[in-house]
C-alpha cells in the first residue's frame, strides 16, 4: 500500500515518485498533503481506486479468493473516514 500511496501523491503533486519517496522520509502524510496543496478527499478517492485494482488483481491471480476480495471491498466501504483498523492481539 505504501507504493500505491506514493504513486497517488506523485500523481496529485506533479512530482516524481522518487521525490515523494524522499519527502516521506522527513514529512508525514498530512504534511505532504499541505506542502503540495493536495485535497485529502481526492487522494482518498484515487487511493480507493488503486486499492480496488490491487485487490482485483490478487483475486484474479488466485492470491486471495473472490469471497475474500468481496469482504475487503465491503470493509472498505463501511469503515468511517479516517478510522484505523483494530489490531487483534493473541
mmCIF file with all atom_site columns, C-alpha atoms in Angstrom:
data_model
loop_
_atom_site.group_PDB
_atom_site.id
_atom_site.type_symbol
_atom_site.label_atom_id
_atom_site.label_alt_id
_atom_site.label_comp_id
_atom_site.label_asym_id
_atom_site.label_entity_id
_atom_site.label_seq_id
_atom_site.pdbx_PDB_ins_code
_atom_site.Cartn_x
_atom_site.Cartn_y
_atom_site.Cartn_z
_atom_site.occupancy
_atom_site.B_iso_or_equiv
_atom_site.pdbx_formal_charge
_atom_site.auth_seq_id
_atom_site.auth_comp_id
_atom_site.auth_asym_id
_atom_site.auth_atom_id
_atom_site.pdbx_PDB_model_num
ATOM 1  C CA . UNK A 1 1  ? 0.000   0.000   0.000   1.00 0.00 ? 1  UNK A CA 1
ATOM 2  C CA . UNK A 1 2  ? 2.922   2.324   0.630   1.00 0.00 ? 2  UNK A CA 1
ATOM 3  C CA . UNK A 1 3  ? 3.871   2.101   -3.051  1.00 0.00 ? 3  UNK A CA 1
ATOM 4  C CA . UNK A 1 4  ? 0.300   2.889   -4.101  1.00 0.00 ? 4  UNK A CA 1
ATOM 5  C CA . UNK A 1 5  ? 0.150   5.876   -1.721  1.00 0.00 ? 5  UNK A CA 1
ATOM 6  C CA . UNK A 1 6  ? 3.454   7.197   -3.072  1.00 0.00 ? 6  UNK A CA 1
ATOM 7  C CA . UNK A 1 7  ? 2.232   6.852   -6.661  1.00 0.00 ? 7  UNK A CA 1
ATOM 8  C CA . UNK A 1 8  ? -1.005  8.696   -5.881  1.00 0.00 ? 8  UNK A CA 1
ATOM 9  C CA . UNK A 1 9  ? 0.850   11.509  -4.088  1.00 0.00 ? 9  UNK A CA 1
ATOM 10 C CA . UNK A 1 10 ? 3.215   11.813  -7.052  1.00 0.00 ? 10 UNK A CA 1
ATOM 11 C CA . UNK A 1 11 ? 0.303   11.962  -9.471  1.00 0.00 ? 11 UNK A CA 1
ATOM 12 C CA . UNK A 1 12 ? -1.558  14.618  -7.495  1.00 0.00 ? 12 UNK A CA 1
ATOM 13 C CA . UNK A 1 13 ? 1.511   16.737  -6.757  1.00 0.00 ? 13 UNK A CA 1
ATOM 14 C CA . UNK A 1 14 ? 3.041   16.524  -10.245 1.00 0.00 ? 14 UNK A CA 1
ATOM 15 C CA . UNK A 1 15 ? 6.265   15.350  -8.585  1.00 0.00 ? 15 UNK A CA 1
ATOM 16 C CA . UNK A 1 16 ? 8.192   12.195  -9.353  1.00 0.00 ? 16 UNK A CA 1
ATOM 17 C CA . UNK A 1 17 ? 7.794   9.060   -7.291  1.00 0.00 ? 17 UNK A CA 1
ATOM 18 C CA . UNK A 1 18 ? 11.434  9.470   -6.254  1.00 0.00 ? 18 UNK A CA 1
ATOM 19 C CA . UNK A 1 19 ? 10.777  12.999  -4.964  1.00 0.00 ? 19 UNK A CA 1
ATOM 20 C CA . UNK A 1 20 ? 7.787   11.797  -2.961  1.00 0.00 ? 20 UNK A CA 1
ATOM 21 C CA . UNK A 1 21 ? 9.795   8.877   -1.541  1.00 0.00 ? 21 UNK A CA 1
ATOM 22 C CA . UNK A 1 22 ? 12.435  11.336  -0.336  1.00 0.00 ? 22 UNK A CA 1
ATOM 23 C CA . UNK A 1 23 ? 9.788   13.623  1.156   1.00 0.00 ? 23 UNK A CA 1
ATOM 24 C CA . UNK A 1 24 ? 8.149   10.762  3.052   1.00 0.00 ? 24 UNK A CA 1
ATOM 25 C CA . UNK A 1 25 ? 11.408  10.252  4.939   1.00 0.00 ? 25 UNK A CA 1
ATOM 26 C CA . UNK A 1 26 ? 11.092  13.683  6.544   1.00 0.00 ? 26 UNK A CA 1
ATOM 27 C CA . UNK A 1 27 ? 7.387   14.566  6.319   1.00 0.00 ? 27 UNK A CA 1
ATOM 28 C CA . UNK A 1 28 ? 4.181   12.927  7.498   1.00 0.00 ? 28 UNK A CA 1
ATOM 29 C CA . UNK A 1 29 ? 1.413   12.184  5.014   1.00 0.00 ? 29 UNK A CA 1
ATOM 30 C CA . UNK A 1 30 ? -0.559  15.119  6.398   1.00 0.00 ? 30 UNK A CA 1
ATOM 31 C CA . UNK A 1 31 ? 2.444   17.441  5.968   1.00 0.00 ? 31 UNK A CA 1
ATOM 32 C CA . UNK A 1 32 ? 2.866   16.315  2.361   1.00 0.00 ? 32 UNK A CA 1
ATOM 33 C CA . UNK A 1 33 ? -0.795  16.985  1.621   1.00 0.00 ? 33 UNK A CA 1
ATOM 34 C CA . UNK A 1 34 ? -0.342  20.513  2.960   1.00 0.00 ? 34 UNK A CA 1
ATOM 35 C CA . UNK A 1 35 ? 3.034   21.048  1.278   1.00 0.00 ? 35 UNK A CA 1
ATOM 36 C CA . UNK A 1 36 ? 1.681   20.150  -2.162  1.00 0.00 ? 36 UNK A CA 1
ATOM 37 C CA . UNK A 1 37 ? -1.834  21.515  -1.543  1.00 0.00 ? 37 UNK A CA 1
ATOM 38 C CA . UNK A 1 38 ? -3.453  18.154  -2.218  1.00 0.00 ? 38 UNK A CA 1
ATOM 39 C CA . UNK A 1 39 ? -7.124  17.705  -1.417  1.00 0.00 ? 39 UNK A CA 1
ATOM 40 C CA . UNK A 1 40 ? -7.490  14.784  1.013   1.00 0.00 ? 40 UNK A CA 1
ATOM 41 C CA . UNK A 1 41 ? -10.812 13.636  -0.464  1.00 0.00 ? 41 UNK A CA 1
ATOM 42 C CA . UNK A 1 42 ? -9.306  13.487  -3.946  1.00 0.00 ? 42 UNK A CA 1
ATOM 43 C CA . UNK A 1 43 ? -6.369  11.490  -2.626  1.00 0.00 ? 43 UNK A CA 1
ATOM 44 C CA . UNK A 1 44 ? -8.728  9.144   -0.784  1.00 0.00 ? 44 UNK A CA 1
ATOM 45 C CA . UNK A 1 45 ? -10.762 8.599   -3.957  1.00 0.00 ? 45 UNK A CA 1
ATOM 46 C CA . UNK A 1 46 ? -7.664  7.794   -6.033  1.00 0.00 ? 46 UNK A CA 1
ATOM 47 C CA . UNK A 1 47 ? -6.266  5.538   -3.302  1.00 0.00 ? 47 UNK A CA 1
ATOM 48 C CA . UNK A 1 48 ? -9.516  3.606   -3.110  1.00 0.00 ? 48 UNK A CA 1
ATOM 49 C CA . UNK A 1 49 ? -9.471  3.050   -6.876  1.00 0.00 ? 49 UNK A CA 1
ATOM 50 C CA . UNK A 1 50 ? -5.846  1.886   -6.733  1.00 0.00 ? 50 UNK A CA 1
ATOM 51 C CA . UNK A 1 51 ? -6.527  -0.460  -3.802  1.00 0.00 ? 51 UNK A CA 1
ATOM 52 C CA . UNK A 1 52 ? -9.519  -1.909  -5.640  1.00 0.00 ? 52 UNK A CA 1
ATOM 53 C CA . UNK A 1 53 ? -7.244  -2.632  -8.629  1.00 0.00 ? 53 UNK A CA 1
ATOM 54 C CA . UNK A 1 54 ? -4.733  -4.356  -6.340  1.00 0.00 ? 54 UNK A CA 1
ATOM 55 C CA . UNK A 1 55 ? -7.479  -6.486  -4.765  1.00 0.00 ? 55 UNK A CA 1
ATOM 56 C CA . UNK A 1 56 ? -8.979  -7.361  -8.148  1.00 0.00 ? 56 UNK A CA 1
ATOM 57 C CA . UNK A 1 57 ? -5.558  -8.420  -9.446  1.00 0.00 ? 57 UNK A CA 1
ATOM 58 C CA . UNK A 1 58 ? -4.886  -10.506 -6.326  1.00 0.00 ? 58 UNK A CA 1
ATOM 59 C CA . UNK A 1 59 ? -8.206  -12.326 -6.776  1.00 0.00 ? 59 UNK A CA 1
ATOM 60 C CA . UNK A 1 60 ? -7.574  -12.856 -10.494 1.00 0.00 ? 60 UNK A CA 1
ATOM 61 C CA . UNK A 1 61 ? -4.121  -14.290 -9.773  1.00 0.00 ? 61 UNK A CA 1
ATOM 62 C CA . UNK A 1 62 ? -5.530  -16.567 -7.071  1.00 0.00 ? 62 UNK A CA 1
ATOM 63 C CA . UNK A 1 63 ? -3.597  -14.973 -4.212  1.00 0.00 ? 63 UNK A CA 1
ATOM 64 C CA . UNK A 1 64 ? -6.951  -14.352 -2.499  1.00 0.00 ? 64 UNK A CA 1
ATOM 65 C CA . UNK A 1 65 ? -10.402 -15.773 -3.158  1.00 0.00 ? 65 UNK A CA 1
ATOM 66 C CA . UNK A 1 66 ? -13.222 -13.747 -4.644  1.00 0.00 ? 66 UNK A CA 1
ATOM 67 C CA . UNK A 1 67 ? -15.007 -14.104 -1.310  1.00 0.00 ? 67 UNK A CA 1
ATOM 68 C CA . UNK A 1 68 ? -12.008 -12.519 0.437   1.00 0.00 ? 68 UNK A CA 1
ATOM 69 C CA . UNK A 1 69 ? -11.938 -9.742  -2.165  1.00 0.00 ? 69 UNK A CA 1
ATOM 70 C CA . UNK A 1 70 ? -15.638 -9.053  -1.617  1.00 0.00 ? 70 UNK A CA 1
ATOM 71 C CA . UNK A 1 71 ? -15.095 -8.972  2.154   1.00 0.00 ? 71 UNK A CA 1
ATOM 72 C CA . UNK A 1 72 ? -12.293 -6.428  1.747   1.00 0.00 ? 72 UNK A CA 1
ATOM 73 C CA . UNK A 1 73 ? -14.448 -4.276  -0.564  1.00 0.00 ? 73 UNK A CA 1
ATOM 74 C CA . UNK A 1 74 ? -17.258 -4.394  1.980   1.00 0.00 ? 74 UNK A CA 1
ATOM 75 C CA . UNK A 1 75 ? -14.991 -3.354  4.847   1.00 0.00 ? 75 UNK A CA 1
ATOM 76 C CA . UNK A 1 76 ? -13.538 -0.534  2.749   1.00 0.00 ? 76 UNK A CA 1
ATOM 77 C CA . UNK A 1 77 ? -16.963 0.895   2.043   1.00 0.00 ? 77 UNK A CA 1
ATOM 78 C CA . UNK A 1 78 ? -18.276 0.660   5.612   1.00 0.00 ? 78 UNK A CA 1
ATOM 79 C CA . UNK A 1 79 ? -15.269 1.916   7.595   1.00 0.00 ? 79 UNK A CA 1
ATOM 80 C CA . UNK A 1 80 ? -15.766 5.515   8.726   1.00 0.00 ? 80 UNK A CA 1
ATOM 81 C CA . UNK A 1 81 ? -13.498 8.194   7.314   1.00 0.00 ? 81 UNK A CA 1
ATOM 82 C CA . UNK A 1 82 ? -10.092 8.164   8.946   1.00 0.00 ? 82 UNK A CA 1
ATOM 83 C CA . UNK A 1 83 ? -10.769 5.178   11.185  1.00 0.00 ? 83 UNK A CA 1
ATOM 84 C CA . UNK A 1 84 ? -7.830  2.845   11.570  1.00 0.00 ? 84 UNK A CA 1
ATOM 85 C CA . UNK A 1 85 ? -8.092  -0.913  11.715  1.00 0.00 ? 85 UNK A CA 1
ATOM 86 C CA . UNK A 1 86 ? -8.194  -2.500  15.118  1.00 0.00 ? 86 UNK A CA 1
ATOM 87 C CA . UNK A 1 87 ? -5.347  -4.919  15.575  1.00 0.00 ? 87 UNK A CA 1
ATOM 88 C CA . UNK A 1 88 ? -6.156  -8.228  17.124  1.00 0.00 ? 88 UNK A CA 1
ATOM 89 C CA . UNK A 1 89 ? -3.897  -9.388  19.906  1.00 0.00 ? 89 UNK A CA 1
ATOM 90 C CA . UNK A 1 90 ? -3.376  -13.053 20.517  1.00 0.00 ? 90 UNK A CA 1
#
